[in-house]
Amino acid sequence: MLTKQDKIDIFHEMTMIRKFEEKAGEMYERGNIRGFLHLYIGQEAVASGFMWPLRADDYVIGAYREHGQALGRCASPRAVMAELFGKSTGVSGGKGGSMHLFDVNRRFLGGTAIVGGGLPIAAGIGFAINYHGGDQICLCFFGDGAVNEGSFHETLNIASLWNLPILFICENNLYGMGTAVERASAVPNLPRRAQCYSMAVETVDGMDVLAVYEMADRLISEVRETKRPAFVEAVTYRYRGHSIADPGTYRTKEEIEEWRRRDPIVQYGKKLLDEGTLSSEEIEKIHSDVAKEIEAAVQFAEDSPIPKPEALYQDVYANRI
Amino acid sequence: MSKGDKMPVIYYRQALNQALREEMRRDENVFVIGEEVAQYQGAYRVTEDLLEEFGDRRVKDTPISEEVIAGIGTGAAMVGLRPVVEMMTVNFALLAMDQIVNHAAKLRYMSGGQIKIPMVIRAPEGAGMQLGAQHSQNLEAWFVHVPGLKVVTASTPYDAKGLLKSAIRDDSPVIFLEHALLYSMRGEVPEEGYTLPIGRADVKRKGDDITIIAYLRMVHIALSAAEALAKTGISAEVIDLRTLRPMDISTLVESVKKTKHAIIVEEDWPQCGIGAQVVDQLQLHAFDYLDAPIMRVTLADTPMPYSRELEQSALPNVEKVIATAGSVLKGTAREPAVSI
């Protein structure tokens, strides 16, 4: 059960992810961030809802649109922003960038830019948990595009065969880059694809953080107890294009507007207001506190040193060769 | 073992088996995973009897799903285990290249050093059994190309045991390449545990007139050629590279300083092959010592044919090595005195 403070903290976190991403987009336009930048705006309820019931010793695997997941796993917004700036204080020391965020202390293990690439690794983490007889679980996030990769099918097969404690979370934002799910999948009902591998499958409204949280809380407990993997499709929407370079012309204005009307933060804020958890002044205060927090993250990133030249050759291997 | 005691003579595959067994006994975090490694006892019997001793928690049969097998190794290594992944043949490892190249090799670097991947991927490779183009490849250059991977090859049973034990103890991902034709080779292997250093070449035969550089099965071709050359009065030094990445250049340079001539014998294709890297490094670090261009004996630049005669003509052999050595030494005082 969520306490009042939990509810407020979740609202704070979703707002923080949103403002972080808006600011990241702005910093990209100013040239402070380069490379690919895949913003999470619109999908905040998924990261927050699924991450909230996790224990500190559970593991999380993200994909390339993983800023929100890293922040949801409590990575510092300063260190994430510094990573996007390519600074040595970044979560990955400036060597990872937007698509390769890692925070091993928080058991956030990436950060991979290959569609479907994180799934086999999640199987390895699940295997290691069972090897030690632990009761942790691994949350594995990926997009709808990954369902058509071979790695998805190999991983779900072995996870079910070996009872690996993995919760597979497919963030279905309706497009794999610019290709709509129906144009990419012979069976657009994605849970059916997972069901073939004899695991529990569910779909949740990824715009409703409380619905996501309730499902996550229940499924995480189930996976932990039964050691059986499960699959969730979280139906959500990204407001921006695939990456910052994508104007998103394959979607209509009406479609985007329709989804924006269901904005996860606005909806949740209203709910908290209606039930009296927060007043409108308190909501305003959270917004302004978060804005300050993000400004401080940008300031930290700007003030941070660039990696030293010798960093180029460091950490290619675990030992010097 | 006291002086004068004879060491046991065992097969190459048994030497690998000993290495696995000893490391699994030594470290609870070491486990073996792959297709047919447990119940079937290994396609080449390298993992024989491991299931019996260690059980199916630590000796794990998988479906035929190479990408996820490599991914399980990578993920398990990320969180502290020490996987030894068997790819039934290197040819099947191609299905796992995303996990090997994009993930295992990169995770440490792109996480800013937060992660280590103490994983070994073992795979037999090589030709000579009339298995056709998809089962007769030497792909070491593919792996050697990638920073973040180490690549180790063993040419003898003794090397196989010592190098595999070192590979298992290494904290970086190691591609450990075996040769299908070497599994039934016999050699002396101490029963006690020993390791051989990764990153060091081995002088397999001393000589003064020409350096023959080889690795894996080609070491034996090189040694046979050196025997034949000795009969013509040419003293060949044979160096086994052992580790292809990192490559021990200084041992090669020291040898070339002495012999002034070098050839490389390799079972991979010529273009961007291992020998190309050796030539680059020797011309950079030993140019002034060389009396003749360095030459290479490689696999023919074709997919491998099935026909026995065609397959044999594609492969490096003793005659080709002797002829190439003759070309390199031509015009020197060490030109072969008799035709061979």
Short mmCIF file of C-alpha atoms in Angstrom, two decimals, chain A residues 59 61 83 91-93 95-97 100-105 109-125 127-132 150-151 154-155 157-158 161-162 164 311-321, chain B residues 27-31 33 57-58 60-81 95 98-99 102-103 105 107-117 146-150 170-173 245-246:
data_model
loop_
_atom_site.label_atom_id
_atom_site.label_comp_id
_atom_site.label_asym_id
_atom_site.label_seq_id
_atom_site.Cartn_x
_atom_site.Cartn_y
_atom_site.Cartn_z
CA TYR A 59 18.34 -5.46 -10.64
CA ILE A 61 18.06 -3.51 -17.18
CA GLU A 83 26.81 12.00 -18.47
CA VAL A 91 27.22 8.15 -14.17
CA SER A 92 29.43 6.40 -16.74
CA GLY A 93 32.36 8.82 -16.51
CA LYS A 95 32.12 7.33 -21.77
CA GLY A 96 28.57 6.06 -22.05
CA GLY A 97 26.35 8.98 -23.01
CA HIS A 100 24.68 3.89 -21.89
CA LEU A 101 23.72 4.98 -18.39
CA PHE A 102 24.96 2.62 -15.67
CA ASP A 103 24.73 2.92 -11.90
CA VAL A 104 26.00 -0.31 -10.44
CA ASN A 105 25.53 0.82 -6.82
CA LEU A 109 22.85 -2.21 -15.27
CA GLY A 110 22.32 -0.23 -18.48
CA GLY A 111 21.82 1.31 -20.89
CA THR A 112 22.14 -0.68 -24.20
CA ALA A 113 21.71 0.80 -27.66
CA ILE A 114 20.97 -2.46 -29.47
CA VAL A 115 17.25 -3.21 -29.70
CA GLY A 116 16.62 -6.39 -27.71
CA GLY A 117 20.23 -6.51 -26.52
CA GLY A 118 19.37 -6.24 -22.84
CA LEU A 119 17.12 -9.30 -22.73
CA PRO A 120 19.82 -12.00 -22.88
CA ILE A 121 21.73 -10.11 -20.19
CA ALA A 122 18.65 -10.07 -17.98
CA ALA A 123 18.59 -13.86 -18.39
CA GLY A 124 22.18 -13.96 -17.12
CA ILE A 125 21.25 -11.88 -14.10
CA PHE A 127 20.51 -17.14 -13.74
CA ALA A 128 22.99 -15.65 -11.24
CA ILE A 129 20.20 -14.93 -8.75
CA ASN A 130 19.07 -18.56 -8.88
CA TYR A 131 22.68 -19.80 -8.77
CA HIS A 132 23.12 -18.13 -5.39
CA GLY A 150 15.49 -13.08 -32.05
CA SER A 151 16.91 -12.22 -28.63
CA GLU A 154 15.54 -16.91 -27.13
CA THR A 155 15.38 -15.11 -23.79
CA ASN A 157 12.09 -19.37 -23.90
CA ILE A 158 15.03 -19.93 -21.58
CA LEU A 161 12.34 -23.15 -19.14
CA TRP A 162 14.69 -22.35 -16.25
CA LEU A 164 14.30 -17.21 -14.07
CA ALA A 311 40.70 8.12 -19.70
CA LEU A 312 40.60 7.12 -23.39
CA TYR A 313 42.61 3.98 -22.72
CA GLN A 314 41.29 3.24 -19.25
CA ASP A 315 38.80 0.44 -18.54
CA VAL A 316 39.09 -1.31 -21.88
CA TYR A 317 40.16 -4.28 -19.73
CA ALA A 318 39.67 -5.02 -16.06
CA ASN A 319 43.43 -5.36 -15.66
CA ARG A 320 46.25 -3.59 -17.46
CA ILE A 321 47.56 -5.42 -20.51
CA ASP B 27 35.99 -21.29 -7.17
CA GLU B 28 32.29 -21.85 -6.57
CA ASN B 29 31.49 -18.99 -8.97
CA VAL B 30 32.88 -20.83 -12.00
CA PHE B 31 30.24 -22.62 -14.03
CA ILE B 33 27.20 -23.51 -19.89
CA ARG B 57 23.47 -26.14 -11.19
CA ARG B 58 27.05 -25.62 -12.41
CA LYS B 60 24.22 -26.31 -17.69
CA ASP B 61 22.79 -27.62 -20.94
CA THR B 62 21.05 -24.99 -23.03
CA PRO B 63 18.69 -24.92 -25.95
CA ILE B 64 20.28 -24.14 -29.33
CA SER B 65 20.12 -20.38 -28.76
CA GLU B 66 23.59 -18.92 -29.11
CA GLU B 67 22.70 -15.29 -28.54
CA VAL B 68 21.05 -15.91 -25.21
CA ILE B 69 23.81 -18.34 -24.18
CA ALA B 70 26.40 -15.59 -24.64
CA GLY B 71 24.03 -13.14 -22.96
CA ILE B 72 23.62 -15.39 -19.93
CA GLY B 73 27.39 -15.52 -19.66
CA THR B 74 27.65 -11.75 -19.92
CA GLY B 75 24.82 -10.99 -17.50
CA ALA B 76 25.99 -13.56 -14.96
CA ALA B 77 29.54 -12.21 -15.17
CA MET B 78 28.27 -8.66 -14.61
CA VAL B 79 26.92 -9.69 -11.22
CA GLY B 80 29.88 -11.73 -10.02
CA LEU B 81 29.84 -15.21 -11.53
CA LEU B 95 24.78 -15.90 -33.96
CA ASP B 98 25.93 -8.97 -30.75
CA GLN B 99 26.32 -10.15 -27.18
CA ASN B 102 28.38 -5.00 -28.49
CA HIS B 103 27.92 -6.11 -24.91
CA ALA B 105 33.46 -6.30 -24.94
CA LEU B 107 30.18 -2.97 -20.87
CA ARG B 108 33.22 -2.18 -18.78
CA TYR B 109 34.31 0.72 -20.94
CA MET B 110 30.94 2.34 -21.51
CA SER B 111 30.02 2.03 -17.84
CA GLY B 112 33.15 3.99 -16.93
CA GLY B 113 34.78 0.97 -15.30
CA GLN B 114 31.87 0.03 -13.02
CA ILE B 115 31.46 -3.45 -14.51
CA LYS B 116 33.77 -6.37 -15.05
CA ILE B 117 33.04 -9.38 -17.26
CA VAL B 146 37.62 -5.80 -30.96
CA PRO B 147 39.12 -3.87 -28.04
CA GLY B 148 37.71 -5.24 -24.81
CA LEU B 149 38.14 -8.88 -25.79
CA LYS B 150 41.21 -11.01 -25.16
CA ASP B 170 41.01 -13.27 -15.91
CA ASP B 171 38.55 -10.47 -15.09
CA SER B 172 38.02 -9.52 -18.75
CA PRO B 173 36.12 -11.45 -21.41
CA ARG B 245 45.21 -10.16 -28.22
CA PRO B 246 47.14 -8.78 -26.43
#
